[in-house]
Short mmCIF file of C-alpha atoms in Angstrom, two decimals:
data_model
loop_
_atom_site.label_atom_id
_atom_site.label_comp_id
_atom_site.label_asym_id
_atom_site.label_seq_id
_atom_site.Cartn_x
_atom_site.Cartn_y
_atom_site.Cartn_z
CA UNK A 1 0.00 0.00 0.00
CA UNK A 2 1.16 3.63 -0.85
CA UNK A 3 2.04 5.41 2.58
CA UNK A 4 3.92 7.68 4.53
CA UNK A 5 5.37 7.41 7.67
CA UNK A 6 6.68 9.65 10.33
CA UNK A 7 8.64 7.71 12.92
CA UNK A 8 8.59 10.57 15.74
CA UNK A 9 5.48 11.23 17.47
CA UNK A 10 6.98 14.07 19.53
CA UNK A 11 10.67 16.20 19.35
CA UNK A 12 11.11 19.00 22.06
CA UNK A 13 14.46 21.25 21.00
CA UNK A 14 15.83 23.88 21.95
CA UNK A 15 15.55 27.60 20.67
CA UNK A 16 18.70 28.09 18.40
CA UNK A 17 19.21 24.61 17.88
CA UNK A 18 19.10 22.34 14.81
CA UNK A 19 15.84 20.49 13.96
CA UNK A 20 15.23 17.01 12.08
CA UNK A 21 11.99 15.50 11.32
CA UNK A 22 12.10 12.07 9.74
CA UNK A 23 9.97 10.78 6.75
CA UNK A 24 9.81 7.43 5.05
CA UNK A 25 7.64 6.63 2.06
CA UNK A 26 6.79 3.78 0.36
CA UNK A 27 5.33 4.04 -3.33
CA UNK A 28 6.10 1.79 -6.51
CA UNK A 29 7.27 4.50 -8.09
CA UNK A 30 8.63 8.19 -7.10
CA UNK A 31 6.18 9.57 -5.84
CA UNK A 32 5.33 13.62 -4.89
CA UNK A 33 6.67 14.81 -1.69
CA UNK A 34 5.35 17.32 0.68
CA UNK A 35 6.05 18.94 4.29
CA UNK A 36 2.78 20.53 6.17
CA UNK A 37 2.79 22.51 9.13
CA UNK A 38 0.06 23.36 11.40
CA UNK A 39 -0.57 25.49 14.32
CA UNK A 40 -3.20 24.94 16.29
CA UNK A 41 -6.47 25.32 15.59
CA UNK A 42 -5.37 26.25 12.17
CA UNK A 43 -5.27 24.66 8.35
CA UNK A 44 -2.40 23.21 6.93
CA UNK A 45 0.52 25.45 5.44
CA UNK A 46 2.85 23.97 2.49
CA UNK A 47 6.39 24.26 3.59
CA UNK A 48 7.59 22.57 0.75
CA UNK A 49 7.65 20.33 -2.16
CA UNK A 50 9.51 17.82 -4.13
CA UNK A 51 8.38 16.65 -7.31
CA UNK A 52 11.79 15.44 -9.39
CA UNK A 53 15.25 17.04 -10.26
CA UNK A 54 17.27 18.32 -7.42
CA UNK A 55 16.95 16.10 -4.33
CA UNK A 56 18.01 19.23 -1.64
CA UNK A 57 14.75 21.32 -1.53
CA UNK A 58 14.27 24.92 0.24
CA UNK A 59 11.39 25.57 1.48
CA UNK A 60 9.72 28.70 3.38
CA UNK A 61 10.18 30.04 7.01
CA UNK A 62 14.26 28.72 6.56
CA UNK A 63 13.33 24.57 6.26
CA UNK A 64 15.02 22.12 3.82
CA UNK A 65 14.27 18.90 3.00
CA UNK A 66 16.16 16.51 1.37
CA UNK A 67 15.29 13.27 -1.07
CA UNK A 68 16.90 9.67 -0.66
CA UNK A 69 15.69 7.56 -3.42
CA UNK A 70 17.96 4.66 -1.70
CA UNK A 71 16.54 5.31 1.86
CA UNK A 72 12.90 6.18 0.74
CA UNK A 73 13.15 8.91 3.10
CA UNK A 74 12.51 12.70 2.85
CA UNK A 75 13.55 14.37 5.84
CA UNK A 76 13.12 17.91 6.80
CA UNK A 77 15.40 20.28 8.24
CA UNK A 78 15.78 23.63 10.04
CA UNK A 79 19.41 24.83 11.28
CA UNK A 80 18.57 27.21 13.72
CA UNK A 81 14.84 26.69 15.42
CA UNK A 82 12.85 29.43 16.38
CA UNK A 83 10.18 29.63 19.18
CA UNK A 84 7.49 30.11 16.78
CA UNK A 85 8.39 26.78 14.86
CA UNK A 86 6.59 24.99 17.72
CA UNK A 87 3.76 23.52 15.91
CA UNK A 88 2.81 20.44 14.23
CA UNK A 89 4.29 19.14 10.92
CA UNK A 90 3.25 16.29 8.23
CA UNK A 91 5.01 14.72 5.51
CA UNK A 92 2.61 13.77 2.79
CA UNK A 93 2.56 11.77 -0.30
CA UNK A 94 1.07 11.16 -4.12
CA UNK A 95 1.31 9.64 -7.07
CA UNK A 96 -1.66 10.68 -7.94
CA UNK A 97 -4.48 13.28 -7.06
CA UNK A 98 -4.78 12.59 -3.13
CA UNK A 99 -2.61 13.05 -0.29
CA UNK A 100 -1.31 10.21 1.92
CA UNK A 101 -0.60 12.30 5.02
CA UNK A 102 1.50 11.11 8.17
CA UNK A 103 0.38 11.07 11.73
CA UNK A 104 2.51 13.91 12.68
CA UNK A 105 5.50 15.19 14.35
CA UNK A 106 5.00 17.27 17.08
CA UNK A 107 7.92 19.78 17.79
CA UNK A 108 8.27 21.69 21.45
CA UNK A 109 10.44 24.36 21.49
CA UNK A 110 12.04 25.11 25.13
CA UNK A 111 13.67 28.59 25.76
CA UNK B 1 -6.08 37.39 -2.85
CA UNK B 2 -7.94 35.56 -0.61
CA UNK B 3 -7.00 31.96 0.24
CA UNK B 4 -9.47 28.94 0.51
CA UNK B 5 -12.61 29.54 2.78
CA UNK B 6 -14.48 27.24 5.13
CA UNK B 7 -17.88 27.60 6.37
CA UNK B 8 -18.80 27.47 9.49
CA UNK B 9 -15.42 27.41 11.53
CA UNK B 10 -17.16 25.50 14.52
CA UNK B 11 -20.35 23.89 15.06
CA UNK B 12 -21.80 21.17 17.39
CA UNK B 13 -24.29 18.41 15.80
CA UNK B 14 -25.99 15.69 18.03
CA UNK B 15 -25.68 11.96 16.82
CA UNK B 16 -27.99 10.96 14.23
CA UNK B 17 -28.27 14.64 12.84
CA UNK B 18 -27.04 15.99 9.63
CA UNK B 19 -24.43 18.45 8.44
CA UNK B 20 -23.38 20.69 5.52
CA UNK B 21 -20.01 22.11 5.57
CA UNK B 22 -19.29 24.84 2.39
CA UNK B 23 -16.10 26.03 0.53
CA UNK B 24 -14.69 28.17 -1.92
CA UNK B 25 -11.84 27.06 -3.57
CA UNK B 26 -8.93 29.72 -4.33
CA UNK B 27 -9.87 31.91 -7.52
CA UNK B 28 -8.82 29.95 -10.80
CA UNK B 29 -8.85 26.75 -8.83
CA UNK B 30 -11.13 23.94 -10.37
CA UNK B 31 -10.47 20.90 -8.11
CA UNK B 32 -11.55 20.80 -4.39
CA UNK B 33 -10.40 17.94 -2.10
CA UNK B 34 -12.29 17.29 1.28
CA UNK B 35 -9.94 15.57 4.21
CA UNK B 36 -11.25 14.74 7.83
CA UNK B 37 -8.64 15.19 10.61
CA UNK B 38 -9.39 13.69 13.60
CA UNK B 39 -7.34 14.98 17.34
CA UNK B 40 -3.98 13.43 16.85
CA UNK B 41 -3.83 11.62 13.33
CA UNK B 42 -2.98 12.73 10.15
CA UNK B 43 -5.39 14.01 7.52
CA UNK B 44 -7.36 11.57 5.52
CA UNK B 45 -8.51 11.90 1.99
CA UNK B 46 -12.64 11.98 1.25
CA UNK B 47 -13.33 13.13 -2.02
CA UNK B 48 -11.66 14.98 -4.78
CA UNK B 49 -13.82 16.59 -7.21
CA UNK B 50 -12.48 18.17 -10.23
CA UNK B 51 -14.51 20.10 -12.56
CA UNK B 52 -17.55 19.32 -10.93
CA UNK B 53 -17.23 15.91 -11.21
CA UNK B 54 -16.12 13.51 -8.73
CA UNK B 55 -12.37 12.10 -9.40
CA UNK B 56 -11.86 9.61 -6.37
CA UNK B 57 -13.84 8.73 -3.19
CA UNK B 58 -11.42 7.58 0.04
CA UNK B 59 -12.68 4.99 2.42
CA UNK B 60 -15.73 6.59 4.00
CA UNK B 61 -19.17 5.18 4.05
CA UNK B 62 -22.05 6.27 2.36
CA UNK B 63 -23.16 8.50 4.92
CA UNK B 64 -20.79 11.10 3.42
CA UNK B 65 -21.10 12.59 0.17
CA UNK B 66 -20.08 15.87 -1.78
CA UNK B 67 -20.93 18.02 -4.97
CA UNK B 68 -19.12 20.61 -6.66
CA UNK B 69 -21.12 23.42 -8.26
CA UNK B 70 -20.42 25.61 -11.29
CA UNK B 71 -18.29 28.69 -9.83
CA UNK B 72 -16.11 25.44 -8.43
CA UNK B 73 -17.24 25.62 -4.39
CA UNK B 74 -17.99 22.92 -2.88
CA UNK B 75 -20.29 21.31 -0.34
CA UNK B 76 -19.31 18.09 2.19
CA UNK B 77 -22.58 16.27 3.55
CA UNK B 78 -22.60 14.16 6.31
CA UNK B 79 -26.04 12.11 7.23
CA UNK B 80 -26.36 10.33 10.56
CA UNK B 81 -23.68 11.60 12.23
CA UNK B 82 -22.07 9.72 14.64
CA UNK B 83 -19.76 10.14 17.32
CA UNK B 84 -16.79 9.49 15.57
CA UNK B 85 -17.50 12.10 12.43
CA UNK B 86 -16.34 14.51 15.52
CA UNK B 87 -12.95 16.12 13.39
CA UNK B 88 -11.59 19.16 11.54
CA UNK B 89 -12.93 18.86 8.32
CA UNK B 90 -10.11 20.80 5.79
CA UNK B 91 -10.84 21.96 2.23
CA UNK B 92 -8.35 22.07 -0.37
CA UNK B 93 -7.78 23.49 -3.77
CA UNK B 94 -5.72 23.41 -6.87
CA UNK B 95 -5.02 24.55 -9.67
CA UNK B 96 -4.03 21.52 -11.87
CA UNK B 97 -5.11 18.66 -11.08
CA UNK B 98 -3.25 15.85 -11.03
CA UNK B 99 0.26 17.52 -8.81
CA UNK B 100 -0.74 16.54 -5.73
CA UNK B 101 -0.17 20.57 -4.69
CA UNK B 102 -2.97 21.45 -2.42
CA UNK B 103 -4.02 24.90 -0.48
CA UNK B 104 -5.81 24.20 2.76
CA UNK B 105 -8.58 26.08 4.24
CA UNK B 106 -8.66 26.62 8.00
CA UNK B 107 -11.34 23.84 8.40
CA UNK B 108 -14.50 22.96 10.15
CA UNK B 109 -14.11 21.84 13.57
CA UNK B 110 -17.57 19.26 14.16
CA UNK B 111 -18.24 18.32 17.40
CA UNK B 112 -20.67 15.05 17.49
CA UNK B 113 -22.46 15.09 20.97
#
């Protein structure tokens, strides 16, 4: 079956410090890649997206994300976390016109 | 330009009732997707409908069903509501269908009593 999967429920960091959210996927072929965040009470906000070519993408609000065919993973990254990064974020997935989200990360921010 | 827009933002439904839930899709935009979030998980897919007509249907029962009209909004009905319809119900549009690139509304919260 064609799914994502986000192996951390819940990451607390530290303001200033780096941030890594894991994301595996598992599709017959390559499929379209996508980081969500949410605050609460709120929609979801594309952070970024892969589709093909390079496999380092930049997103908004300073987040990367990089593509591993070989480890079926597309992990995000921030270097320096801010306090208002605290929120909730979901990798997503599609070959074709839906969205296989995630369950979630949940990232806590400490001062 | 404004964004996608949900309608209502809230609202509380006792079991066995029946609700509508309304958006309008980002100007341009002819597909809407419907996903139900409930606390905790991820969101999962309901119905895609791309010029007006339905594209793909997710694994919900009957009970829920959706039409697109001609200015491309888009109405979610839910009959018989039970406890467990209680989620934030999030609207989506694109522009091409097919990419997978969806802009989400702020959602319905439903609360099932």
């Amino acid at each position: 079956a064609q799914s994502v999967t986000q192996p951390d429920i819940h990451i607390t960091v530290s303001e200033g410090a780096s941030l890594e959210l894991r994301c595996n996927y598992s599709y017959g072929a390559t499929p379209y890649l996508f980081w969500y965040v949410q605050s609460p009470g709120q929609g979801l906000q594309l952070l970024l997206k892969y589709f093909s070519g390079d496999t380092l993408v930049q997103g908004i609000k300073g987040f990367e994300a990089e593509f591993k065919r070989s480890q079926s993973s597309f992990n995000l990254r921030k270097p320096s976390v801010h306090w208002s990064d605290a929120a909730e974020y979901f990798c997503a997935g599609t070959n074709d016109y839906k969205l296989s989200f995630g369950a979630g990360t949940t990232v806590t921010v400490r001062a | 330009d404004a964004g996608v827009t949900q309608s209502p933002t809230h609202l509380i439904k006792t079991r066995g009732q029946h609700v509508t839930l309304r958006c309008s899709p980002i100007s341009g935009h002819k597909s809407v997707s419907w996903y139900q979030q409930v606390l905790g998980q991820g969101p999962q897919f309901i119905f895609q409908y791309y010029e007006k007509e339905e594209r793909g249907r997710g694994n919900f029962p009957d009970r829920f069903s959706a039409r697109q009209f001609p200015n491309y909004s888009s109405e979610l009905n839910v009959n018989a509501l039970l406890l467990g319809d209680s989620a934030l119900y999030l609207c989506a549009s694109s522009g091409v269908s097919g990419t997978g690139e969806l802009f989400f509304g702020e959602g319905s919260r439903l609360t099932v009593l």
